[in-house]
GROMACS .gro file of C-alpha atoms in nm:
model
  193
    1MET     CA    1   0.000   0.000   0.000
    2PHE     CA    2   0.282   0.239   0.089
    3ALA     CA    3   0.458   0.164  -0.242
    4VAL     CA    4   0.142   0.246  -0.438
    5LEU     CA    5   0.097   0.573  -0.250
    6LEU     CA    6   0.462   0.665  -0.302
    7LEU     CA    7   0.432   0.584  -0.672
    8LEU     CA    8   0.122   0.804  -0.701
    9LEU     CA    9   0.290   1.094  -0.522
   10VAL     CA   10   0.611   1.073  -0.727
   11VAL     CA   11   0.489   0.967  -1.071
   12GLY     CA   12   0.142   1.130  -1.054
   13PRO     CA   13   0.258   1.493  -1.088
   14PHE     CA   14   0.472   1.408  -1.392
   15VAL     CA   15   0.180   1.231  -1.560
   16GLU     CA   16  -0.047   1.528  -1.483
   17LEU     CA   17   0.207   1.770  -1.624
   18TYR     CA   18   0.242   1.560  -1.940
   19VAL     CA   19  -0.138   1.556  -1.990
   20ILE     CA   20  -0.163   1.932  -1.931
   21ILE     CA   21   0.111   1.996  -2.189
   22GLN     CA   22  -0.058   1.767  -2.442
   23VAL     CA   23  -0.395   1.940  -2.393
   24ALA     CA   24  -0.225   2.282  -2.419
   25GLN     CA   25  -0.068   2.184  -2.752
   26VAL     CA   26  -0.409   2.089  -2.887
   27ILE     CA   27  -0.632   2.372  -2.758
   28GLY     CA   28  -0.379   2.638  -2.652
   29GLY     CA   29  -0.220   2.746  -2.324
   30TRP     CA   30  -0.474   3.002  -2.204
   31GLN     CA   31  -0.765   2.777  -2.298
   32THR     CA   32  -0.606   2.497  -2.094
   33VAL     CA   33  -0.570   2.723  -1.790
   34LEU     CA   34  -0.929   2.841  -1.833
   35LEU     CA   35  -1.051   2.481  -1.862
   36LEU     CA   36  -0.867   2.385  -1.542
   37LEU     CA   37  -1.024   2.683  -1.361
   38VAL     CA   38  -1.374   2.596  -1.485
   39GLU     CA   39  -1.327   2.234  -1.372
   40SER     CA   40  -1.216   2.353  -1.027
   41VAL     CA   41  -1.514   2.588  -0.985
   42LEU     CA   42  -1.756   2.320  -1.105
   43GLY     CA   43  -1.595   2.067  -0.870
   44ALA     CA   44  -1.621   2.304  -0.573
   45TRP     CA   45  -1.991   2.361  -0.645
   46LEU     CA   46  -2.058   1.987  -0.676
   47MET     CA   47  -1.860   1.915  -0.360
   48LYS     CA   48  -2.063   2.171  -0.165
   49ARG     CA   49  -2.390   2.031  -0.298
   50GLN     CA   50  -2.301   1.666  -0.234
   51GLY     CA   51  -2.154   1.750   0.108
   52ARG     CA   52  -2.474   1.921   0.219
   53GLY     CA   53  -2.677   1.622   0.103
   54VAL     CA   54  -2.456   1.386   0.303
   55LEU     CA   55  -2.485   1.609   0.611
   56ARG     CA   56  -2.866   1.606   0.581
   57ARG     CA   57  -2.872   1.225   0.553
   58LEU     CA   58  -2.624   1.190   0.840
   59ASP     CA   59  -2.840   1.415   1.060
   60ALA     CA   60  -3.154   1.218   0.970
   61ARG     CA   61  -2.984   0.887   1.057
   62LEU     CA   62  -2.861   1.023   1.390
   63ARG     CA   63  -3.206   1.160   1.474
   64ALA     CA   64  -3.348   0.815   1.400
   65SER     CA   65  -3.091   0.665   1.643
   66GLU     CA   66  -2.917   0.479   1.363
   67LEU     CA   67  -2.546   0.451   1.298
   68PRO     CA   68  -2.461   0.660   0.986
   69THR     CA   69  -2.190   0.436   0.840
   70LYS     CA   70  -2.273   0.493   0.472
   71GLU     CA   71  -2.297   0.866   0.525
   72LEU     CA   72  -1.960   0.882   0.700
   73VAL     CA   73  -1.790   0.691   0.418
   74ASP     CA   74  -1.964   0.918   0.165
   75GLY     CA   75  -1.832   1.219   0.355
   76LEU     CA   76  -1.481   1.077   0.347
   77LEU     CA   77  -1.504   1.016  -0.028
   78ILE     CA   78  -1.639   1.367  -0.091
   79LEU     CA   79  -1.354   1.512   0.115
   80LEU     CA   80  -1.105   1.311  -0.091
   81ALA     CA   81  -1.276   1.432  -0.411
   82GLY     CA   82  -1.238   1.791  -0.293
   83ALA     CA   83  -0.867   1.743  -0.231
   84LEU     CA   84  -0.829   1.593  -0.578
   85MET     CA   85  -1.025   1.878  -0.736
   86LEU     CA   86  -0.794   2.135  -0.573
   87THR     CA   87  -0.492   1.965  -0.729
   88PRO     CA   88  -0.438   2.115  -1.075
   89GLY     CA   89  -0.463   1.854  -1.346
   90PHE     CA   90  -0.706   1.670  -1.564
   91LEU     CA   91  -0.656   1.318  -1.429
   92THR     CA   92  -0.711   1.415  -1.065
   93ASP     CA   93  -1.019   1.612  -1.170
   94VAL     CA   94  -1.160   1.306  -1.348
   95VAL     CA   95  -1.109   1.094  -1.034
   96GLY     CA   96  -1.254   1.376  -0.821
   97PHE     CA   97  -1.565   1.401  -1.040
   98ALA     CA   98  -1.605   1.022  -1.022
   99LEU     CA   99  -1.602   1.041  -0.641
  100LEU     CA  100  -1.851   1.328  -0.641
  101ALA     CA  101  -2.108   1.158  -0.864
  102PRO     CA  102  -2.335   0.930  -0.655
  103PRO     CA  103  -2.361   0.651  -0.919
  104THR     CA  104  -1.983   0.611  -0.938
  105ARG     CA  105  -1.928   0.677  -0.567
  106ALA     CA  106  -2.162   0.394  -0.460
  107PRO     CA  107  -1.942   0.100  -0.573
  108ILE     CA  108  -1.633   0.268  -0.427
  109ARG     CA  109  -1.818   0.317  -0.098
  110ALA     CA  110  -1.929  -0.047  -0.098
  111ALA     CA  111  -1.572  -0.166  -0.156
  112LEU     CA  112  -1.441   0.058   0.124
  113MET     CA  113  -1.710  -0.063   0.365
  114ARG     CA  114  -1.626  -0.427   0.284
  115ARG     CA  115  -1.260  -0.354   0.350
  116PHE     CA  116  -1.337  -0.178   0.681
  117ARG     CA  117  -1.555  -0.470   0.794
  118ALA     CA  118  -1.288  -0.722   0.698
  119ARG     CA  119  -1.022  -0.535   0.893
  120LEU     CA  120  -1.235  -0.444   1.195
  121GLY     CA  121  -1.448  -0.757   1.217
  122HIS     CA  122  -1.806  -0.778   1.335
  123GLY     CA  123  -1.747  -0.787   1.712
  124PHE     CA  124  -1.870  -0.437   1.791
  125SER     CA  125  -2.123  -0.338   2.052
  126TRP     CA  126  -2.279  -0.035   1.892
  127VAL     CA  127  -2.375   0.294   2.048
  128ARG     CA  128  -2.722   0.304   2.202
  129LEU     CA  129  -2.887   0.642   2.187
  130GLY     CA  130  -3.101   0.713   2.491
  131GLY     CA  131  -3.063   0.880   2.828
  132LEU     CA  132  -2.735   0.991   2.976
  133GLY     CA  133  -2.693   0.672   3.173
  134GLY     CA  134  -2.517   0.803   3.481
  135ALA     CA  135  -2.516   0.594   3.799
  136GLY     CA  136  -2.885   0.524   3.741
  137GLY     CA  137  -2.799   0.299   3.444
  138PRO     CA  138  -2.880   0.350   3.078
  139GLY     CA  139  -3.165   0.593   3.042
  140GLY     CA  140  -3.170   0.676   3.410
  141PRO     CA  141  -3.103   1.008   3.581
  142ALA     CA  142  -2.748   1.135   3.612
  143ARG     CA  143  -2.614   1.097   3.965
  144ALA     CA  144  -2.279   1.174   4.125
  145GLY     CA  145  -2.031   1.232   3.847
  146GLY     CA  146  -2.304   1.279   3.586
  147LEU     CA  147  -2.405   1.604   3.426
  148GLY     CA  148  -2.652   1.677   3.702
  149GLY     CA  149  -2.376   1.714   3.958
  150PRO     CA  150  -2.349   1.535   4.292
  151GLY     CA  151  -2.658   1.369   4.428
  152GLY     CA  152  -2.907   1.393   4.147
  153PRO     CA  153  -3.023   1.533   3.819
  154ALA     CA  154  -3.016   1.899   3.734
  155THR     CA  155  -3.353   2.062   3.769
  156ALA     CA  156  -3.482   2.413   3.702
  157GLY     CA  157  -3.372   2.521   4.051
  158GLY     CA  158  -3.058   2.305   4.066
  159PRO     CA  159  -2.698   2.397   3.997
  160ASN     CA  160  -2.752   2.398   3.622
  161GLY     CA  161  -3.087   2.574   3.619
  162PRO     CA  162  -3.157   2.948   3.593
  163GLY     CA  163  -2.851   3.142   3.691
  164GLY     CA  164  -2.643   2.823   3.707
  165ARG     CA  165  -2.353   2.719   3.486
  166ARG     CA  166  -2.572   2.598   3.203
  167GLY     CA  167  -2.843   2.866   3.222
  168GLY     CA  168  -3.176   2.809   3.050
  169ALA     CA  169  -3.467   2.671   3.248
  170GLY     CA  170  -3.532   2.395   2.995
  171TRP     CA  171  -3.200   2.215   3.040
  172SER     CA  172  -3.210   1.889   3.230
  173ALA     CA  173  -2.957   1.613   3.287
  174ALA     CA  174  -3.216   1.355   3.187
  175ARG     CA  175  -3.222   1.495   2.834
  176PRO     CA  176  -3.152   1.231   2.565
  177GLY     CA  177  -2.793   1.186   2.459
  178PRO     CA  178  -2.557   0.913   2.343
  179VAL     CA  179  -2.464   0.629   2.575
  180VAL     CA  180  -2.181   0.396   2.486
  181ASP     CA  181  -2.248   0.044   2.607
  182THR     CA  182  -1.942  -0.162   2.519
  183THR     CA  183  -2.041  -0.463   2.728
  184GLY     CA  184  -2.370  -0.544   2.559
  185HIS     CA  185  -2.537  -0.569   2.904
  186GLU     CA  186  -2.792  -0.360   3.093
  187GLY     CA  187  -3.032  -0.307   2.807
  188GLY     CA  188  -2.772  -0.221   2.544
  189ARG     CA  189  -2.813  -0.370   2.200
  190SER     CA  190  -2.535  -0.571   2.050
  191GLU     CA  191  -2.576  -0.551   1.675
  192ARG     CA  192  -2.361  -0.702   1.410
  193PRO     CA  193  -2.354  -0.513   1.080
   0.00000   0.00000   0.00000
């Protein structure tokens, strides 16, 4: 893997330069520069559009208490596409556009997810979204050491209520938030992707 990366970083710029020179000989130097600029602007616009779509889907999955694995991999691929689009050259732009287009990104995402699963295995206990899970257990009120402070949950008149550190009368320690249950016990779900 390191040899392939090194080869891309050393040989890639020379190949890009060769392609740019060949295109410049065919259509002219200024036209080549203009074409590279137009590709970069178009790539930035597509990256912004695709990135916002991924963020919306990621937010929807999190709100539904689901793990957003596809969305995270899509975000990684869009970030990689953006880096490739910033690099001047036609070949990197072609790869960047391929990563930005959902139909061509889907098989790449599937291959990456298969590779991640093969390397990480299936022995995860996933995150359960629910209560804060302080000393009261998952979904219970926060006790000593929890967000509610020593002895109990924060209430409107407690240390985190009006005038307290958190401010805002609507804040409560029993408000839903992520709980990591790595043991698979006490009501946590152990799912295998």
